[in-house]
């Protein structure tokens, strides 16, 4: 929104266009630049190493009932994990792909 406001403030022709008129097409263009979310958890996990999360994605585990847990941690944490006998994890994400539930 700030970029739109900056451009329209200085351009007499652009100032005739409202943000509401172009908002939908701007969001659509942004979505087209993002990768598609794979239809299955397995395919989602296969693509993770090639994303910004690749450094933190370590592995996934699929249970007999076809539920998948995805494990992320840093290399620094990996060193700590080898020294502990009990560990508890919590992860909260603002966006959860449709294939997953956030517990």
mmCIF file of C-alpha atoms in Angstrom:
data_model
loop_
_atom_site.group_PDB
_atom_site.id
_atom_site.type_symbol
_atom_site.label_atom_id
_atom_site.label_comp_id
_atom_site.label_asym_id
_atom_site.label_seq_id
_atom_site.Cartn_x
_atom_site.Cartn_y
_atom_site.Cartn_z
ATOM 1 C CA UNK A 1 0.000 0.000 0.000
ATOM 2 C CA UNK A 2 2.834 2.397 0.807
ATOM 3 C CA UNK A 3 4.382 1.970 -2.654
ATOM 4 C CA UNK A 4 1.015 2.680 -4.268
ATOM 5 C CA UNK A 5 0.586 5.810 -2.141
ATOM 6 C CA UNK A 6 4.110 7.045 -2.943
ATOM 7 C CA UNK A 7 3.620 6.592 -6.702
ATOM 8 C CA UNK A 8 0.167 8.133 -6.873
ATOM 9 C CA UNK A 9 1.165 11.100 -4.730
ATOM 10 C CA UNK A 10 3.747 12.221 -7.318
ATOM 11 C CA UNK A 11 2.015 11.274 -10.569
ATOM 12 C CA UNK A 12 -0.998 13.348 -11.687
ATOM 13 C CA UNK A 13 -2.387 10.545 -13.879
ATOM 14 C CA UNK A 14 -1.932 7.833 -11.252
ATOM 15 C CA UNK A 15 -3.641 9.941 -8.627
ATOM 16 C CA UNK A 16 -6.929 9.421 -10.499
ATOM 17 C CA UNK A 17 -6.820 5.687 -9.684
ATOM 18 C CA UNK A 18 -7.872 4.498 -6.243
ATOM 19 C CA UNK A 19 -6.122 1.738 -4.352
ATOM 20 C CA UNK A 20 -9.396 -0.187 -4.198
ATOM 21 C CA UNK A 21 -9.505 -0.285 -8.026
ATOM 22 C CA UNK A 22 -6.107 -1.983 -8.327
ATOM 23 C CA UNK A 23 -5.866 -3.882 -5.025
ATOM 24 C CA UNK A 24 -7.323 -7.138 -6.341
ATOM 25 C CA UNK A 25 -5.024 -7.274 -9.365
ATOM 26 C CA UNK A 26 -1.991 -6.456 -7.208
ATOM 27 C CA UNK A 27 -2.713 -9.338 -4.833
ATOM 28 C CA UNK A 28 -3.384 -11.651 -7.776
ATOM 29 C CA UNK A 29 -0.024 -10.741 -9.348
ATOM 30 C CA UNK A 30 1.739 -11.381 -6.026
ATOM 31 C CA UNK A 31 0.081 -14.808 -5.663
ATOM 32 C CA UNK A 32 1.185 -15.757 -9.190
ATOM 33 C CA UNK A 33 4.823 -15.163 -8.169
ATOM 34 C CA UNK A 34 4.564 -17.493 -5.177
ATOM 35 C CA UNK A 35 4.970 -21.250 -5.581
ATOM 36 C CA UNK A 36 1.848 -23.387 -5.594
ATOM 37 C CA UNK A 37 1.152 -25.290 -2.395
ATOM 38 C CA UNK A 38 1.485 -28.999 -3.208
ATOM 39 C CA UNK A 39 -1.692 -31.078 -2.752
ATOM 40 C CA UNK A 40 -0.155 -33.595 -0.336
ATOM 41 C CA UNK A 41 1.944 -33.309 2.812
ATOM 42 C CA UNK A 42 4.584 -35.573 1.252
ATOM 43 C CA UNK A 43 4.982 -33.301 -1.776
ATOM 44 C CA UNK A 44 5.045 -30.274 0.535
ATOM 45 C CA UNK A 45 7.933 -31.798 2.501
ATOM 46 C CA UNK A 46 9.765 -32.642 -0.729
ATOM 47 C CA UNK A 47 9.770 -28.961 -1.750
ATOM 48 C CA UNK A 48 10.817 -27.530 1.645
ATOM 49 C CA UNK A 49 14.597 -27.889 1.108
ATOM 50 C CA UNK A 50 14.348 -25.526 -1.884
ATOM 51 C CA UNK A 51 12.569 -22.782 0.090
ATOM 52 C CA UNK A 52 13.641 -20.196 2.655
ATOM 53 C CA UNK A 53 12.893 -22.844 5.312
ATOM 54 C CA UNK A 54 15.400 -25.272 3.800
ATOM 55 C CA UNK A 55 18.063 -24.528 6.405
ATOM 56 C CA UNK A 56 15.642 -25.391 9.224
ATOM 57 C CA UNK A 57 13.644 -28.265 7.721
ATOM 58 C CA UNK A 58 15.202 -31.536 8.881
ATOM 59 C CA UNK A 59 12.707 -34.338 8.248
ATOM 60 C CA UNK A 60 9.084 -35.421 8.352
ATOM 61 C CA UNK A 61 7.410 -38.415 9.929
ATOM 62 C CA UNK A 62 4.222 -39.989 8.606
ATOM 63 C CA UNK A 63 2.177 -42.189 10.932
ATOM 64 C CA UNK A 64 0.079 -45.197 10.000
ATOM 65 C CA UNK A 65 -3.063 -43.046 9.933
ATOM 66 C CA UNK A 66 -1.458 -40.909 7.178
ATOM 67 C CA UNK A 67 -0.787 -37.925 9.452
ATOM 68 C CA UNK A 68 2.522 -36.133 8.926
ATOM 69 C CA UNK A 69 4.653 -34.245 11.431
ATOM 70 C CA UNK A 70 7.236 -31.845 10.006
ATOM 71 C CA UNK A 71 10.377 -31.187 12.049
ATOM 72 C CA UNK A 72 12.293 -27.914 11.883
ATOM 73 C CA UNK A 73 15.319 -26.876 13.928
ATOM 74 C CA UNK A 74 18.552 -24.952 13.448
ATOM 75 C CA UNK A 75 21.982 -26.532 13.169
ATOM 76 C CA UNK A 76 22.861 -24.836 16.469
ATOM 77 C CA UNK A 77 19.958 -26.609 18.145
ATOM 78 C CA UNK A 78 21.118 -29.920 16.668
ATOM 79 C CA UNK A 79 24.210 -29.743 18.886
ATOM 80 C CA UNK A 80 22.064 -29.179 21.980
ATOM 81 C CA UNK A 81 19.749 -32.080 21.108
ATOM 82 C CA UNK A 82 22.591 -34.584 21.243
ATOM 83 C CA UNK A 83 23.237 -33.627 24.892
ATOM 84 C CA UNK A 84 19.735 -33.783 26.399
ATOM 85 C CA UNK A 85 17.612 -36.656 27.675
ATOM 86 C CA UNK A 86 14.237 -34.846 27.671
ATOM 87 C CA UNK A 87 13.033 -32.211 25.248
ATOM 88 C CA UNK A 88 9.778 -30.313 24.696
ATOM 89 C CA UNK A 89 8.950 -28.379 21.550
ATOM 90 C CA UNK A 90 6.352 -25.833 20.634
ATOM 91 C CA UNK A 91 5.811 -24.199 17.290
ATOM 92 C CA UNK A 92 3.337 -21.538 16.371
ATOM 93 C CA UNK A 93 2.910 -20.427 12.789
ATOM 94 C CA UNK A 94 0.837 -17.573 11.411
ATOM 95 C CA UNK A 95 0.076 -19.535 8.245
ATOM 96 C CA UNK A 96 -0.533 -23.268 8.114
ATOM 97 C CA UNK A 97 -0.839 -25.002 4.707
ATOM 98 C CA UNK A 98 -4.183 -26.718 4.123
ATOM 99 C CA UNK A 99 -2.579 -30.175 4.370
ATOM 100 C CA UNK A 100 -1.639 -29.582 8.006
ATOM 101 C CA UNK A 101 -3.253 -28.787 11.322
ATOM 102 C CA UNK A 102 -1.534 -26.701 13.939
ATOM 103 C CA UNK A 103 -1.735 -28.433 17.305
#
